[in-house]
Amino acid sequence: MYSVVATLVVLVIYVTIMISIGVITSKKTKSAEDFMLGGRSVGSWLTAFSYGTTYFSAVVFIGYAGQFGWMYGASASWVGIGNAIIGSLIPFFLIGKRTRLMTNHLGAKTMPEFFEFRFDSKALKTASAAIVFIFLIPYTASVYNGLSRLFGMVFDLGENGGTYIIIAMAVLSAVYVTLGGYKATALNDFVQGIIMLIGIGTVVALTVQKKDGLSAAIDALNIIPDDKGNTGTLGSLFGPDPINLFGVVVLTSLGTWGLPQMVQKFYAIKDEQAIKKGAIISTLFAFVVAGGSYFMGGFVRLYCTLDGSDGSGRTLIETANGKPVYDTMVPSLINQALPNILIGIVVVLVLSASLSTLSSLVLTSSSTLTNDLIKPRVKDFNDKKQMIFMRIFIAVFLVISVIIACNKNASISTLMSYSWGALSGAFLGPFLYGLFMKKASKAACWASFVTGIGISVTHMVLFSLGISAFDGLKADVIALGCPLNLLSPINAGAFAMIISILIVPIVSAFTSSPDKKIVDNAFSSLQTK
């Protein structure tokens, strides 16, 4: 009882701080650009923490850490390392400066606007804006799903309790984003990032300590059979399935290069020095938060079991169609590894991670929809009207996400995989080559949009409906001995991203680039000191 009361007190304090920041920053939010980008004057620490907290949420801590920790054991830590280097360090140095200079010069406030100005195409802007709004929704739903799982465990809320938590979190995130826009989001992200660093460190230390230290925990993992019945793999360096583990690294790391909610952090950063400093801060943050989450997840088999027949005292986790429900594993680990009084820290940790991600998602979605779809079609659409519409779309976006999140049949990792696969599969190539290659063409952008969305949607339909032909194809792949499960949502998303990178230069080589004046104007921004 004491732990529940303590958790509630911590939550009330936390929520009060979040809303207060929204109220304070609302007084400094005077224009649509302030609301969307914080006036393009956000410093290195706020940008780095905003990038990291947008990157990592309940999806990572609850969904992915549980699933990949179960599947790959201690080697799941490679996903966190990939997130830090490929997903955080490289994009800051590779595209951070160019993104800031070119978008500022072109006056682009969103990714769809960048496509319009860089490739001289209003149709590209309209199509990409629709893609952003549609495919950010499942990602948002996956975050809510992770939150409801943890809160349901802590407060024993029963069958419908998770729904109430989802609704409450949607209202909270809507309140402070609606009040202060990007600045409220960035300041809250900083506070939430500090909480995440402390919380992850605490959970990781206690997870290993509960099993008599790292060496003993690794030895215990190696005794447990993996999904193929082999022992000695779950505690090994590359785990039982290194090839499919690599697919997870690609999806969760390379994907950030083409996600509008991540790239937009570079639009708003103050200057080049802030980018360099932000790169280091963001990378260290990712090593602790992502690395710690996946490292912790690598030990879920020491706390969870499927049949309970080994007499180990591990928690019997729920199954669906004979398969483990991955989203319940980390809550089960936390319930066993942490003293009751510290569970409140974990609740606030996951809430912090999730609200920071949610705020960026709803802000990106509402900004894109208003700025790129509504504004060009409405006369006299001034800043005041634009901010009203953005706030309305925040509510619409959250309502749709909540409805999807209340469907417990969709796992956290599946929702996130389809969202990232579709968005980055469509945008990664066009955005990356748009910054670096003058010959990148409008036709190449369309080709990437079509293939990225086509791969994701086709897979989504076949996978969710369980079409028999799809099952037969899966059986054929297994019979051929193919080590890479191309039919998983994760690998489908990673495949879409790689295709996007390949298809843009190929199509550009056979199609005409935009007018030379348009291209020269965009790249002239890179000459500016």
C-alpha positions as a printed NumPy array, in Angstrom:
array([[  0.   ,   0.   ,   0.   ],
       [  2.82 ,   2.383,   0.929],
       [  4.523,   1.926,  -2.443],
       [  1.293,   2.739,  -4.309],
       [  0.787,   5.916,  -2.259],
       [  4.422,   6.936,  -2.775],
       [  4.082,   6.325,  -6.512],
       [  0.953,   8.469,  -6.678],
       [  2.673,  11.324,  -4.81 ],
       [  5.638,  11.219,  -7.213],
       [  3.27 ,  11.187, -10.191],
       [  1.322,  14.207,  -8.929],
       [  4.541,  16.196,  -8.47 ],
       [  5.753,  15.155, -11.908],
       [  2.497,  16.073, -13.659],
       [  2.43 ,  19.463, -11.892],
       [  5.932,  20.264, -13.17 ],
       [  5.042,  19.263, -16.737],
       [  1.928,  21.429, -16.874],
       [  3.725,  24.36 , -15.224],
       [  6.37 ,  24.29 , -17.944],
       [  3.594,  24.34 , -20.554],
       [  1.984,  27.396, -18.916],
       [  5.287,  29.285, -18.636],
       [  6.377,  28.617, -22.218],
       [  2.936,  29.497, -23.589],
       [  3.656,  33.131, -22.731],
       [  6.723,  33.052, -25.013],
       [  5.003,  31.293, -27.925],
       [  3.873,  34.153, -30.149],
       [  3.921,  32.746, -33.679],
       [  3.409,  29.533, -35.633],
       [  7.187,  29.177, -36.052],
       [  7.626,  29.541, -32.291],
       [  5.004,  26.825, -31.8  ],
       [  6.556,  24.424, -34.33 ],
       [ 10.293,  25.116, -33.983],
       [ 10.838,  27.251, -30.89 ],
       [ 11.983,  30.17 , -33.057],
       [ 14.932,  28.061, -34.35 ],
       [ 16.945,  29.054, -31.269],
       [ 17.083,  25.87 , -29.165],
       [ 20.479,  25.134, -27.592],
       [ 22.603,  21.98 , -27.573],
       [ 21.483,  20.474, -24.263],
       [ 17.78 ,  20.916, -24.938],
       [ 18.142,  19.626, -28.514],
       [ 20.201,  16.599, -27.472],
       [ 17.805,  15.625, -24.693],
       [ 14.802,  16.306, -26.919],
       [ 16.299,  14.073, -29.615],
       [ 17.028,  11.286, -27.146],
       [ 13.729,  11.392, -25.291],
       [ 11.815,  11.46 , -28.573],
       [ 13.842,   8.451, -29.708],
       [ 13.281,   6.281, -26.62 ],
       [  9.937,   5.643, -24.949],
       [  7.816,   2.873, -23.454],
       [  8.172,   1.202, -26.871],
       [ 11.869,   0.591, -26.164],
       [ 11.746,   0.088, -22.401],
       [  8.653,  -2.145, -22.281],
       [  8.067,  -3.535, -25.792],
       [ 11.408,  -3.886, -27.559],
       [ 13.537,  -4.599, -24.468],
       [ 11.171,  -7.411, -23.512],
       [ 10.814,  -8.947, -26.971],
       [ 14.429,  -8.76 , -28.105],
       [ 15.785,  -9.548, -24.662],
       [ 13.734, -12.75 , -24.731],
       [ 14.763, -13.616, -28.291],
       [ 18.453, -12.665, -28.237],
       [ 19.454, -12.613, -24.556],
       [ 22.411, -10.456, -23.531],
       [ 23.306,  -9.801, -27.189],
       [ 20.233,  -7.522, -27.406],
       [ 22.604,  -4.879, -26.008],
       [ 23.939,  -4.478, -29.562],
       [ 20.656,  -2.781, -30.456],
       [ 21.32 ,  -0.078, -27.855],
       [ 24.886,   0.368, -29.121],
       [ 23.584,   0.712, -32.68 ],
       [ 21.015,   3.263, -31.527],
       [ 23.76 ,   5.343, -29.913],
       [ 26.214,   5.313, -32.828],
       [ 24.087,   4.912, -35.964],
       [ 20.889,   6.482, -34.629],
       [ 22.361,   9.388, -32.623],
       [ 26.027,  10.197, -33.264],
       [ 26.177,   9.833, -37.062],
       [ 23.008,  11.779, -37.961],
       [ 24.077,  14.774, -35.844],
       [ 27.397,  15.035, -37.685],
       [ 26.221,  13.84 , -41.112],
       [ 22.918,  15.661, -41.622],
       [ 22.558,  18.023, -38.65 ],
       [ 24.355,  21.052, -40.09 ],
       [ 23.039,  20.648, -43.643],
       [ 19.489,  20.18 , -42.389],
       [ 19.596,  23.329, -40.293],
       [ 21.18 ,  25.498, -42.993],
       [ 19.088,  24.29 , -45.915],
       [ 15.707,  24.274, -44.144],
       [ 16.359,  27.694, -42.638],
       [ 17.376,  29.107, -46.027],
       [ 14.381,  27.584, -47.8  ],
       [ 11.984,  28.57 , -45.017],
       [ 10.898,  24.946, -44.536],
       [  9.295,  24.272, -41.144],
       [  8.395,  20.616, -41.787],
       [  9.759,  17.693, -43.785],
       [  6.962,  17.928, -46.41 ],
       [  7.833,  21.613, -46.918],
       [ 11.461,  20.616, -47.428],
       [ 10.389,  18.214, -50.195],
       [  8.288,  20.968, -51.81 ],
       [ 11.045,  23.608, -51.851],
       [ 13.963,  21.28 , -52.573],
       [ 12.261,  19.38 , -55.43 ],
       [  9.866,  22.115, -56.593],
       [  6.75 ,  20.006, -56.092],
       [  3.588,  20.834, -54.161],
       [  2.33 ,  17.308, -54.863],
       [  5.3  ,  15.851, -52.971],
       [  4.439,  18.048, -50.016],
       [  0.813,  16.948, -49.996],
       [  1.641,  13.245, -50.303],
       [  4.344,  13.308, -47.635],
       [  2.118,  15.261, -45.228],
       [ -0.577,  12.592, -45.54 ],
       [  2.017,   9.851, -44.967],
       [  3.298,  11.591, -41.826],
       [ -0.155,  11.973, -40.285],
       [ -1.284,   8.415, -41.072],
       [  1.844,   6.518, -40.072],
       [  2.691,   8.425, -36.899],
       [ -0.584,   7.147, -35.455],
       [  0.454,   3.479, -34.939],
       [  3.707,   4.62 , -33.311],
       [  1.759,   6.801, -30.889],
       [ -0.583,   3.891, -30.169],
       [  2.399,   1.659, -29.374],
       [  3.634,   4.175, -26.784],
       [  0.231,   4.25 , -25.082],
       [  0.158,   0.458, -25.127],
       [  3.472,   0.289, -23.258],
       [  2.296,   2.781, -20.652],
       [ -0.933,   0.913, -19.995],
       [  0.957,  -2.361, -19.469],
       [  3.199,  -0.885, -16.774],
       [  0.5  ,   1.121, -14.981],
       [ -1.802,  -1.894, -15.024],
       [  0.86 ,  -3.932, -13.21 ],
       [  1.71 ,  -1.291, -10.611],
       [ -1.824,  -0.297,  -9.684],
       [ -3.558,  -3.624, -10.431],
       [ -6.166,  -1.828, -12.533],
       [ -7.956,  -4.847, -13.942],
       [ -9.111,  -5.502, -17.471],
       [-10.258,  -1.958, -18.322],
       [ -7.688,  -0.098, -16.247],
       [ -5.227,   0.214, -19.119],
       [ -7.826,   2.083, -21.172],
       [ -8.217,   4.707, -18.452],
       [ -4.444,   5.157, -18.279],
       [ -4.209,   5.581, -22.052],
       [ -6.887,   8.29 , -21.981],
       [ -5.266,  10.07 , -19.022],
       [ -1.849,  10.125, -20.716],
       [ -3.371,  11.434, -23.942],
       [ -4.997,  14.31 , -22.058],
       [ -1.785,  15.137, -20.19 ],
       [  0.416,  15.181, -23.295],
       [ -2.19 ,  17.255, -25.159],
       [ -2.332,  19.856, -22.376],
       [  1.313,  20.848, -22.234],
       [  1.975,  20.564, -25.985],
       [ -1.117,  22.665, -26.752],
       [ -0.01 ,  25.307, -24.265],
       [  3.635,  25.8  , -25.193],
       [  4.388,  23.993, -28.438],
       [  8.012,  23.139, -29.233],
       [  9.593,  25.06 , -26.332],
       [  7.353,  23.343, -23.815],
       [  8.256,  20.022, -25.405],
       [ 12.009,  20.742, -25.342],
       [ 12.055,  21.915, -21.713],
       [  9.943,  18.989, -20.584],
       [ 12.207,  16.649, -22.549],
       [ 15.196,  17.955, -20.58 ],
       [ 13.514,  17.245, -17.242],
       [ 12.262,  13.891, -18.483],
       [ 15.714,  12.984, -19.809],
       [ 17.317,  13.456, -16.407],
       [ 14.654,  11.212, -14.862],
       [ 15.288,   8.589, -17.548],
       [ 19.06 ,   8.565, -16.911],
       [ 18.609,   8.063, -13.16 ],
       [ 15.814,   5.521, -13.562],
       [ 17.548,   3.335, -16.159],
       [ 20.753,   3.23 , -14.122],
       [ 18.807,   2.129, -11.05 ],
       [ 16.839,  -0.584, -12.845],
       [ 19.88 ,  -2.05 , -14.636],
       [ 21.922,  -2.222, -11.43 ],
       [ 19.13 ,  -3.935,  -9.493],
       [ 18.303,  -6.35 , -12.341],
       [ 21.843,  -7.752, -12.309],
       [ 22.353,  -7.502,  -8.544],
       [ 19.21 ,  -9.551,  -7.899],
       [ 20.842, -12.444,  -9.796],
       [ 24.163, -12.296,  -7.859],
       [ 26.063, -10.044, -10.242],
       [ 26.841,  -9.887, -13.963],
       [ 28.987, -13.011, -14.237],
       [ 26.472, -15.19 , -12.4  ],
       [ 23.579, -13.734, -14.432],
       [ 25.344, -14.527, -17.736],
       [ 26.072, -18.071, -16.564],
       [ 22.419, -18.504, -15.607],
       [ 21.315, -17.275, -19.037],
       [ 23.52 , -19.804, -20.791],
       [ 21.783, -22.65 , -18.962],
       [ 18.345, -21.62 , -20.288],
       [ 17.442, -22.97 , -23.77 ],
       [ 16.697, -20.416, -26.485],
       [ 13.662, -20.642, -28.8  ],
       [ 15.382, -23.389, -30.821],
       [ 16.198, -25.434, -27.719],
       [ 19.919, -24.634, -27.75 ],
       [ 21.8  , -23.702, -24.584],
       [ 24.856, -21.476, -24.234],
       [ 23.543, -18.883, -26.708],
       [ 21.524, -16.383, -24.638],
       [ 24.582, -15.233, -22.716],
       [ 26.912, -15.201, -25.727],
       [ 28.3  , -12.127, -27.49 ],
       [ 26.155, -12.316, -30.646],
       [ 23.288, -14.425, -29.318],
       [ 21.304, -17.224, -30.963],
       [ 20.325, -15.321, -34.144],
       [ 22.84 , -12.586, -35.129],
       [ 21.425, -12.042, -38.635],
       [ 17.904, -11.15 , -37.502],
       [ 19.411,  -9.175, -34.62 ],
       [ 21.121,  -7.065, -37.273],
       [ 17.691,  -6.374, -38.818],
       [ 16.557,  -4.935, -35.476],
       [ 19.646,  -2.705, -35.337],
       [ 18.92 ,  -1.38 , -38.844],
       [ 15.241,  -0.666, -38.158],
       [ 15.77 ,   1.068, -34.82 ],
       [ 18.99 ,   2.938, -35.731],
       [ 19.003,   3.842, -39.419],
       [ 15.312,   4.719, -39.221],
       [ 15.973,   7.949, -37.299],
       [ 17.586,   9.478, -40.397],
       [ 14.231,   9.637, -42.175],
       [ 11.735,  10.138, -39.349],
       [ 10.164,  13.618, -39.413],
       [  9.876,  13.854, -35.607],
       [ 13.634,  13.193, -35.28 ],
       [ 14.939,  15.239, -38.196],
       [ 12.879,  18.24 , -37.118],
       [ 15.158,  18.629, -34.073],
       [ 17.858,  19.859, -36.473],
       [ 15.518,  22.495, -37.93 ],
       [ 15.236,  24.149, -34.528],
       [ 18.815,  23.952, -33.204],
       [ 20.557,  27.263, -32.576],
       [ 23.858,  27.003, -34.52 ],
       [ 26.674,  24.75 , -35.715],
       [ 28.453,  24.712, -32.347],
       [ 25.248,  23.541, -30.71 ],
       [ 25.088,  20.675, -33.226],
       [ 28.604,  19.465, -32.348],
       [ 27.982,  19.63 , -28.622],
       [ 24.534,  18.121, -29.023],
       [ 25.999,  15.138, -30.9  ],
       [ 28.155,  14.145, -27.929],
       [ 25.399,  14.682, -25.365],
       [ 22.821,  12.793, -27.427],
       [ 25.171,   9.847, -28.001],
       [ 26.032,   9.489, -24.313],
       [ 22.33 ,   9.728, -23.483],
       [ 21.545,   6.938, -25.97 ],
       [ 24.286,   4.686, -24.598],
       [ 22.803,   4.94 , -21.101],
       [ 19.085,   4.837, -21.958],
       [ 18.957,   2.532, -24.996],
       [ 21.964,   0.462, -24.014],
       [ 20.654,   0.11 , -20.47 ],
       [ 17.141,  -0.822, -21.618],
       [ 18.251,  -3.582, -23.983],
       [ 20.894,  -4.805, -21.547],
       [ 18.208,  -5.102, -18.85 ],
       [ 15.862,  -6.814, -21.333],
       [ 18.548,  -9.4  , -22.045],
       [ 17.884, -10.924, -18.614],
       [ 14.079, -11.283, -18.81 ],
       [ 14.382, -15.066, -19.121],
       [ 15.904, -15.122, -15.628],
       [ 12.653, -13.628, -14.341],
       [ 10.038, -15.039, -16.766],
       [  9.088, -18.495, -17.986],
       [  6.475, -19.922, -20.337],
       [  5.48 , -23.143, -18.562],
       [  6.532, -22.766, -14.936],
       [  7.61 , -26.407, -14.827],
       [ 11.261, -25.855, -13.899],
       [ 10.552, -24.895, -10.281],
       [ 12.821, -21.857, -10.594],
       [ 10.316, -19.438,  -9.14 ],
       [ 10.268, -17.397, -12.349],
       [  6.993, -15.667, -13.22 ],
       [  4.694, -17.537, -15.581],
       [  3.939, -15.014, -18.316],
       [  0.832, -14.967, -20.451],
       [  0.767, -16.421, -23.929],
       [ -1.335, -15.869, -27.057],
       [ -1.706, -18.707, -29.565],
       [  1.084, -20.506, -27.756],
       [  3.51 , -17.599, -28.149],
       [  4.774, -15.376, -25.322],
       [  3.242, -11.921, -24.91 ],
       [  6.45 ,  -9.899, -24.966],
       [  4.851,  -6.716, -23.664],
       [  4.312,  -8.323, -20.24 ],
       [  7.94 ,  -9.37 , -19.699],
       [  9.624,  -6.175, -18.532],
       [  6.772,  -5.305, -16.122],
       [  7.198,  -8.817, -14.707],
       [ 10.972,  -8.328, -14.371],
       [ 10.479,  -4.991, -12.63 ],
       [  7.959,  -6.477, -10.232],
       [ 10.52 ,  -9.077,  -9.117],
       [ 13.823,  -7.192,  -9.344],
       [ 12.871,  -3.924,  -7.66 ],
       [ 11.776,  -3.25 ,  -4.087],
       [  8.189,  -1.967,  -3.985],
       [  9.264,   1.484,  -2.869],
       [ 11.4  ,   1.935,  -6.033],
       [  8.714,   0.901,  -8.496],
       [  7.463,   4.507,  -8.383],
       [ 10.79 ,   5.577,  -9.929],
       [ 10.273,   3.182, -12.817],
       [  6.709,   4.38 , -13.361],
       [  7.904,   7.972, -13.635],
       [ 10.836,   6.822, -15.808],
       [  8.556,   5.167, -18.363],
       [  6.044,   7.996, -18.147],
       [  8.836,  10.523, -18.799],
       [ 10.172,   8.591, -21.765],
       [  6.723,   8.138, -23.223],
       [  5.358,  11.648, -22.754],
       [  8.438,  13.164, -24.373],
       [  7.972,  10.901, -27.395],
       [  4.232,  11.527, -27.509],
       [  4.677,  15.295, -27.398],
       [  7.041,  15.223, -30.375],
       [  4.777,  12.902, -32.333],
       [  1.622,  14.947, -31.843],
       [  3.461,  18.214, -32.514],
       [  5.033,  16.86 , -35.716],
       [  1.743,  15.427, -36.929],
       [ -0.426,  18.476, -36.195],
       [  2.196,  20.881, -37.569],
       [  2.532,  18.914, -40.782],
       [ -1.197,  18.577, -41.327],
       [ -1.874,  22.263, -40.662],
       [  1.136,  23.781, -42.403],
       [  1.269,  21.486, -45.429],
       [ -2.313,  20.424, -46.104],
       [ -4.625,  23.091, -44.674],
       [ -2.655,  26.34 , -44.998],
       [ -2.144,  26.19 , -48.816],
       [ -5.892,  25.746, -49.309],
       [ -7.244,  28.467, -46.996],
       [ -7.059,  32.201, -47.713],
       [ -5.802,  34.616, -45.037],
       [ -4.486,  31.754, -42.931],
       [ -2.584,  33.882, -40.395],
       [ -0.509,  32.716, -37.42 ],
       [ -3.451,  32.836, -35.039],
       [ -5.608,  30.578, -37.224],
       [ -2.667,  28.278, -37.866],
       [ -2.048,  27.75 , -34.137],
       [ -5.765,  27.101, -33.534],
       [ -5.814,  24.442, -36.244],
       [ -2.642,  22.814, -34.917],
       [ -4.194,  22.543, -31.469],
       [ -7.356,  21.028, -32.92 ],
       [ -5.378,  18.436, -34.882],
       [ -3.412,  17.535, -31.74 ],
       [ -6.725,  16.434, -30.222],
       [ -7.821,  14.576, -33.376],
       [ -4.492,  12.762, -33.655],
       [ -4.589,  11.678, -30.016],
       [ -8.174,  10.422, -30.202],
       [ -7.376,   8.162, -33.177],
       [ -4.195,   6.902, -31.469],
       [ -6.075,   6.084, -28.267],
       [ -8.665,   4.057, -30.184],
       [ -5.913,   1.976, -31.825],
       [ -3.99 ,   1.585, -28.548],
       [ -7.055,   0.138, -26.829],
       [ -6.856,  -2.83 , -29.212],
       [ -4.644,  -5.215, -27.244],
       [ -4.228,  -7.609, -30.175],
       [ -1.495,  -5.423, -31.664],
       [  1.896,  -5.752, -29.945],
       [  4.03 ,  -2.721, -29.164],
       [  6.89 ,  -3.79 , -31.43 ],
       [  4.608,  -4.553, -34.387],
       [  2.932,  -1.127, -34.272],
       [  6.272,   0.656, -34.035],
       [  7.852,  -1.463, -36.79 ],
       [  5.13 ,  -0.609, -39.3  ],
       [  5.268,   3.09 , -38.402],
       [  9.054,   3.417, -38.677],
       [  9.229,   1.144, -41.702],
       [  6.65 ,   3.157, -43.646],
       [  7.915,   6.634, -42.67 ],
       [ 11.632,   6.063, -43.014],
       [ 11.117,   3.672, -45.916],
       [  9.402,   6.506, -47.778],
       [ 11.499,   9.498, -46.634],
       [ 15.035,   8.345, -45.802],
       [ 16.419,   8.283, -49.349],
       [ 14.722,  11.483, -50.605],
       [ 15.71 ,  13.473, -47.529],
       [ 19.306,  12.22 , -47.362],
       [ 20.05 ,  12.662, -51.07 ],
       [ 18.117,  15.925, -51.109],
       [ 20.73 ,  17.301, -48.722],
       [ 23.771,  15.934, -50.555],
       [ 23.028,  15.206, -54.223],
       [ 22.055,  17.927, -56.68 ],
       [ 20.874,  15.409, -59.266],
       [ 18.322,  13.836, -56.908],
       [ 15.059,  13.97 , -58.851],
       [ 11.381,  14.392, -58.115],
       [ 10.651,  11.045, -59.784],
       [ 13.129,   9.358, -57.419],
       [ 11.224,  10.81 , -54.451],
       [  7.963,   9.383, -55.757],
       [  9.62 ,   6.02 , -56.322],
       [ 10.8  ,   5.946, -52.71 ],
       [  7.38 ,   7.002, -51.404],
       [  5.646,   4.26 , -53.392],
       [  8.066,   1.461, -52.494],
       [  8.35 ,   2.4  , -48.809],
       [  4.609,   2.643, -48.256],
       [  3.92 ,  -0.266, -50.6  ],
       [  6.225,  -2.674, -48.757],
       [  4.872,  -1.655, -45.354],
       [  1.181,  -1.677, -46.235],
       [  1.37 ,  -4.945, -48.177],
       [  3.149,  -6.639, -45.313],
       [  0.747,  -5.121, -42.78 ],
       [ -2.316,  -6.434, -44.607],
       [ -0.93 ,  -9.926, -45.176],
       [  0.531, -10.191, -41.685],
       [ -2.549,  -8.935, -39.836],
       [ -5.072, -10.924, -41.87 ],
       [ -3.007, -14.11 , -41.732],
       [ -3.579, -14.9  , -45.412],
       [ -2.829, -18.561, -46.11 ],
       [ -0.598, -17.762, -49.089],
       [  1.514, -15.614, -46.783],
       [  1.813, -18.489, -44.319],
       [  2.786, -20.772, -47.187],
       [  5.485, -18.339, -48.286],
       [  6.826, -18.267, -44.752],
       [  6.984, -22.063, -44.732],
       [  8.851, -22.035, -48.071],
       [ 11.402, -19.546, -46.717],
       [ 11.994, -21.71 , -43.659],
       [ 12.292, -24.843, -45.822],
       [ 14.967, -23.135, -47.941],
       [ 16.992, -22.508, -44.8  ],
       [ 16.935, -18.711, -45.172],
       [ 18.419, -17.312, -41.923],
       [ 16.749, -13.926, -42.334],
       [ 13.041, -13.837, -41.513],
       [ 12.002, -11.369, -44.21 ],
       [  8.385, -11.868, -43.247],
       [  8.667, -10.244, -39.796],
       [  7.426,  -6.631, -39.468],
       [ 10.86 ,  -5.614, -38.177],
       [ 12.834,  -6.945, -41.131],
       [ 10.182,  -5.672, -43.563],
       [ 10.703,  -2.171, -42.169],
       [ 14.493,  -2.452, -42.351],
       [ 14.205,  -3.732, -45.944],
       [ 12.025,  -0.735, -46.904],
       [ 14.673,   1.676, -45.54 ],
       [ 17.507,   0.034, -47.452],
       [ 15.437,   0.064, -50.66 ],
       [ 14.823,   3.803, -50.163],
       [ 18.573,   4.466, -49.988],
       [ 19.202,   2.414, -53.132],
       [ 16.285,   3.52 , -55.278],
       [ 16.787,   7.296, -55.168],
       [ 20.214,   7.45 , -56.899],
       [ 19.181,   4.747, -59.391],
       [ 15.987,   6.502, -60.489],
       [ 17.707,   9.911, -60.401],
       [ 20.287,   8.661, -62.909],
       [ 17.526,   8.111, -65.492],
       [ 15.249,  11.077, -64.725],
       [ 15.697,  14.834, -64.82 ],
       [ 16.555,  16.794, -61.7  ],
       [ 14.585,  19.922, -60.709],
       [ 15.254,  23.273, -62.377],
       [ 18.889,  24.355, -61.922],
       [ 17.86 ,  27.596, -60.207],
       [ 15.853,  25.659, -57.612],
       [ 18.74 ,  23.298, -56.896],
       [ 21.416,  26.024, -56.835],
       [ 19.302,  28.102, -54.469],
       [ 18.928,  25.187, -52.043],
       [ 22.641,  24.355, -52.054],
       [ 23.721,  28.003, -51.822],
       [ 22.718,  27.822, -48.145],
       [ 25.665,  25.498, -47.507],
       [ 28.109,  28.243, -48.547],
       [ 26.881,  30.556, -45.811],
       [ 29.128,  30.936, -42.789]])
